[in-house]
PDB file of C-alpha atoms in Angstrom:
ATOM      1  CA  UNK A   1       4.398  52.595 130.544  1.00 91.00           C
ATOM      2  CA  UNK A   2       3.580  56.572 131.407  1.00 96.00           C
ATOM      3  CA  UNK A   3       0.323  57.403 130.225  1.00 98.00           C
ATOM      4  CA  UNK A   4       0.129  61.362 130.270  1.00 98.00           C
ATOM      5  CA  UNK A   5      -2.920  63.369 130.299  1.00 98.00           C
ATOM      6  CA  UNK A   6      -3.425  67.450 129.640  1.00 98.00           C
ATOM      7  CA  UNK A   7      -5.690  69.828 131.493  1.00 95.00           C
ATOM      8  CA  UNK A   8      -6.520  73.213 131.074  1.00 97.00           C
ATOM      9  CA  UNK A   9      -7.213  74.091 127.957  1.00 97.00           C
ATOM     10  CA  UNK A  10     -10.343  76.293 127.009  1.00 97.00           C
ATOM     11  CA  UNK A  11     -11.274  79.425 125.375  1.00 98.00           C
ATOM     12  CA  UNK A  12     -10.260  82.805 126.499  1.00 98.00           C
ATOM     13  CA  UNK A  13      -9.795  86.478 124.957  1.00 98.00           C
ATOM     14  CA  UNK A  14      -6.408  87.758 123.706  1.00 98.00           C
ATOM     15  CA  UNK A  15      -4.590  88.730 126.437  1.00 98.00           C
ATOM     16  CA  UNK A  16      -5.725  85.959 128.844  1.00 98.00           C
ATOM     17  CA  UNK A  17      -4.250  83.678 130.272  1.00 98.00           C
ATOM     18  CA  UNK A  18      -4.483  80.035 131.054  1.00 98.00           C
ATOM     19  CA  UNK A  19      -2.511  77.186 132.500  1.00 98.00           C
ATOM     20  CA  UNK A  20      -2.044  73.766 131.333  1.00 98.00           C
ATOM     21  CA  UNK A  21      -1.150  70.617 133.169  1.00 98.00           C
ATOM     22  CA  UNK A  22      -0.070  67.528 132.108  1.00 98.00           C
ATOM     23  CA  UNK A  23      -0.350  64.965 134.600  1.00 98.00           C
ATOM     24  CA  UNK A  24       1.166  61.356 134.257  1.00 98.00           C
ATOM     25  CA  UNK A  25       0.351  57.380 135.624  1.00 97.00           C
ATOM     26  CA  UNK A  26       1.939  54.760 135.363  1.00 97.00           C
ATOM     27  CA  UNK A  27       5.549  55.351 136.758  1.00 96.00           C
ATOM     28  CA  UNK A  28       7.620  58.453 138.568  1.00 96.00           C
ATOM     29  CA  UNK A  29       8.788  61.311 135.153  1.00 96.00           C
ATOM     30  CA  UNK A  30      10.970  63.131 137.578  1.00 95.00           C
ATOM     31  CA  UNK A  31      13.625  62.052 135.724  1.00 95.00           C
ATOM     32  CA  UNK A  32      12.217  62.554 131.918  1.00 96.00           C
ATOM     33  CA  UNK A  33      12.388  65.587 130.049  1.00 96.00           C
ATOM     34  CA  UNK A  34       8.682  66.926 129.207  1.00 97.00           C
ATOM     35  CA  UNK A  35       7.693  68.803 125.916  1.00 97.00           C
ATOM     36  CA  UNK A  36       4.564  70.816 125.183  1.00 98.00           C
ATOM     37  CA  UNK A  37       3.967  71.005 121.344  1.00 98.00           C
ATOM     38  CA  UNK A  38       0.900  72.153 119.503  1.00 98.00           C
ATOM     39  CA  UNK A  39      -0.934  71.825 116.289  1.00 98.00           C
ATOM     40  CA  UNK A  40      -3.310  74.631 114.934  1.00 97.00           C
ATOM     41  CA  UNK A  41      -5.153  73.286 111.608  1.00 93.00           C
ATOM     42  CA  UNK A  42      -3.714  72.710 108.923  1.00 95.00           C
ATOM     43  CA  UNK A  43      -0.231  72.824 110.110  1.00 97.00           C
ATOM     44  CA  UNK A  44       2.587  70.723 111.811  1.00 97.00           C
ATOM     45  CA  UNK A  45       2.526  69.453 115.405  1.00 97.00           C
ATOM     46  CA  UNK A  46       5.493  72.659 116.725  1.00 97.00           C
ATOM     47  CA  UNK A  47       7.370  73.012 119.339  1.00 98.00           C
ATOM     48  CA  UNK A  48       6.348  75.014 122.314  1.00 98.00           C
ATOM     49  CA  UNK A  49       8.437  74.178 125.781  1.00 98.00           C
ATOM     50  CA  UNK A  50      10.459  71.609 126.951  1.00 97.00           C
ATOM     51  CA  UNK A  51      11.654  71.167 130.927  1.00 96.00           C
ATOM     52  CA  UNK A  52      14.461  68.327 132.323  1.00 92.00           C
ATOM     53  CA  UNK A  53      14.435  66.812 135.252  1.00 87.00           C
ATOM     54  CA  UNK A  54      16.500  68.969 136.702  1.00 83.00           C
ATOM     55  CA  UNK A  55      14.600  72.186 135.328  1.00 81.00           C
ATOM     56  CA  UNK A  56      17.437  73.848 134.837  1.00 80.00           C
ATOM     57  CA  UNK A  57      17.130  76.016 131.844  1.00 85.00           C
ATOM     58  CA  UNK A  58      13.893  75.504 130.261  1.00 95.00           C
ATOM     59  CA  UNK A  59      13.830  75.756 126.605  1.00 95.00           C
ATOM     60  CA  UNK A  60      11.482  77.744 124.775  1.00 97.00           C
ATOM     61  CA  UNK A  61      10.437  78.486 121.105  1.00 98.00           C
ATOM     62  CA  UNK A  62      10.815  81.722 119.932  1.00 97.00           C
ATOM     63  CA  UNK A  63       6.906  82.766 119.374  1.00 97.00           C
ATOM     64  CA  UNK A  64       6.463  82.223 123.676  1.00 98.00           C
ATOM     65  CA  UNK A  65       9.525  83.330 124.668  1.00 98.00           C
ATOM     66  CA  UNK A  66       8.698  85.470 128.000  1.00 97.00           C
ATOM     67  CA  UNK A  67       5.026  85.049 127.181  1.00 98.00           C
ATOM     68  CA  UNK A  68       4.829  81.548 128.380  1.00 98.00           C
ATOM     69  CA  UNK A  69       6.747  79.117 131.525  1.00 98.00           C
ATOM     70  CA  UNK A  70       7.424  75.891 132.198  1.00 98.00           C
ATOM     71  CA  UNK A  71       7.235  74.136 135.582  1.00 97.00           C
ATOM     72  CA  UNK A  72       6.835  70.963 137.387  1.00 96.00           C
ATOM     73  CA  UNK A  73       5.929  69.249 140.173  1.00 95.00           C
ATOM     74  CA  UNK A  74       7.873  66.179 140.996  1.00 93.00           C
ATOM     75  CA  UNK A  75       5.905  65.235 143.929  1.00 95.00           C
ATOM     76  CA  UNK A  76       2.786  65.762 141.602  1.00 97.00           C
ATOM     77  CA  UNK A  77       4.231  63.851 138.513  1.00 97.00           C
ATOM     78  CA  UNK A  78       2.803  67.139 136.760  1.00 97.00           C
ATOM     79  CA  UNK A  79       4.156  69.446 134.574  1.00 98.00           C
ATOM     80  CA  UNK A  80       2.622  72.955 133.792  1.00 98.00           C
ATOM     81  CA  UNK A  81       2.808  75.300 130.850  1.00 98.00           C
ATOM     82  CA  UNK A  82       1.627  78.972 131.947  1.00 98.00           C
ATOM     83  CA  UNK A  83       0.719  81.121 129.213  1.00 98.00           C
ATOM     84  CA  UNK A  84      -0.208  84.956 129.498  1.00 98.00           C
ATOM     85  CA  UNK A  85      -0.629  87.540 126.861  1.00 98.00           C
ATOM     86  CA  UNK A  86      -2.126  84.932 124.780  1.00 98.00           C
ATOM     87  CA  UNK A  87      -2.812  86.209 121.185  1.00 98.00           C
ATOM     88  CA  UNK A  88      -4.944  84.242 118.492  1.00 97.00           C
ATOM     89  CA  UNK A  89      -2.404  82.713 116.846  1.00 97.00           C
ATOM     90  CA  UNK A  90      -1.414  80.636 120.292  1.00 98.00           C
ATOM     91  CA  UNK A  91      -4.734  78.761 119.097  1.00 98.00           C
ATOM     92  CA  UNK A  92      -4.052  75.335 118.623  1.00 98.00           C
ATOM     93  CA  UNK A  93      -4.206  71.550 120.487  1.00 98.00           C
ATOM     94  CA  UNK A  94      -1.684  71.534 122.855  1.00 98.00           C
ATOM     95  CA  UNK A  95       0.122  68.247 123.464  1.00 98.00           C
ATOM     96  CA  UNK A  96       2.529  67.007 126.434  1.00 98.00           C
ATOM     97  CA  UNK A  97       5.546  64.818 125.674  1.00 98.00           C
ATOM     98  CA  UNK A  98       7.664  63.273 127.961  1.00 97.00           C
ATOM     99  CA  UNK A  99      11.116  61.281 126.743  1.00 95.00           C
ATOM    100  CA  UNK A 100      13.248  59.667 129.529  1.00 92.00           C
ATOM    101  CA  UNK A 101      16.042  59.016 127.357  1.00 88.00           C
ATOM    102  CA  UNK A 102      17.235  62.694 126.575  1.00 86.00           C
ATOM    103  CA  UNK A 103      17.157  61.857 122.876  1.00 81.00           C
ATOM    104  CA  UNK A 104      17.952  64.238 120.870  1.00 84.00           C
ATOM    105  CA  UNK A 105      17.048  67.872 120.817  1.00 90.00           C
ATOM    106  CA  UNK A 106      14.346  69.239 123.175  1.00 90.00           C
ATOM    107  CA  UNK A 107      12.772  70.367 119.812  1.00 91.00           C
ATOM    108  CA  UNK A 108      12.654  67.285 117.853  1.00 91.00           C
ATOM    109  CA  UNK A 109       8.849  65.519 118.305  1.00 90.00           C
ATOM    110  CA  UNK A 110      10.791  62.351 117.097  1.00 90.00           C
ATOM    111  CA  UNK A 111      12.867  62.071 120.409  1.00 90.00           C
ATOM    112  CA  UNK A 112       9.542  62.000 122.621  1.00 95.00           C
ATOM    113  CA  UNK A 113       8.254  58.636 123.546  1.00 94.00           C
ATOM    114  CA  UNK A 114       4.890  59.301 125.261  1.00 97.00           C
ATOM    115  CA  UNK A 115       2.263  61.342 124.060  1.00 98.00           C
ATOM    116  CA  UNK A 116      -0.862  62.632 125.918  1.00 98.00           C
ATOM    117  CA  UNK A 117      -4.260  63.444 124.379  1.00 98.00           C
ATOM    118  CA  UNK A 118      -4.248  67.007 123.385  1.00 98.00           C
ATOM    119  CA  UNK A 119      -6.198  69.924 125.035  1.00 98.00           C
ATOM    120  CA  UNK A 120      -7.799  72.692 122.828  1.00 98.00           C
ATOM    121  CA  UNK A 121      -6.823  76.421 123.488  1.00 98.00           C
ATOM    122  CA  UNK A 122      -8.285  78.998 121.479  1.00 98.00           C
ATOM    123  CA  UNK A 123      -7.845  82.804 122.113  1.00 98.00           C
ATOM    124  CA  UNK A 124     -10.149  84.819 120.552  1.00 97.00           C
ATOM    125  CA  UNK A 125      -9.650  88.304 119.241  1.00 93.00           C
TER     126      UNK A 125
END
């Protein structure tokens, strides 16, 4: 079992930045891809980043393209989500998702077999 946990989170002024980790236990995700998704209120759980093992070509959604990065440590089982220029509507719970089985699209929550907690961002105008 991988049982994943995200840092970071907090509250900071548009145009801040912050960095999120998610850190795992339990076994080695070198190998897995990892997701970051988050849910503002009221709305569904989307899509933010998603990283391979490899980390070759990182995908991104649309709203944090070249705003936000994905990264990870392999000797850290970590994985880290940077985001700068944050704007209010980044606010949300951020999740980390890690899937060792490559199913599906990075995109898809459905193909992402361990969840972590959630950390809360909010970015304040």
């Amino acid at each position: 079992q991988v049982q994943l946990v995200e840092y970071g989170g907090g509250l900071v002024q548009a145009g801040g930045s912050l960095r999120l980790s998610c850190a795992a236990s339990g076994r080695s995700i070198s190998s897995y891809r990892v997701g970051w998704f988050r849910q503002a209120p009221g709305k569904e759980r989307e899509f933010v980043a998603a990283i391979s093992g490899s980390s070759i070509s990182p995908d991104y959604a649309d709203s944090v393209k070249g705003r936000f990065t994905i990264s990870r440590e392999n000797a850290k089982n970590t994985v880290y989500l940077q985001m700068n220029s944050l704007k209010p509507e980044d606010t949300a719970v951020y999740y980390c998702a890690a899937d060792n089985y490559y199913t599906g699209y990075a995109f898809l929550r459905s193909g992402y077999d361990y969840w972590g907690q959630g950390t809360q961002v909010t970015v304040s105008s």
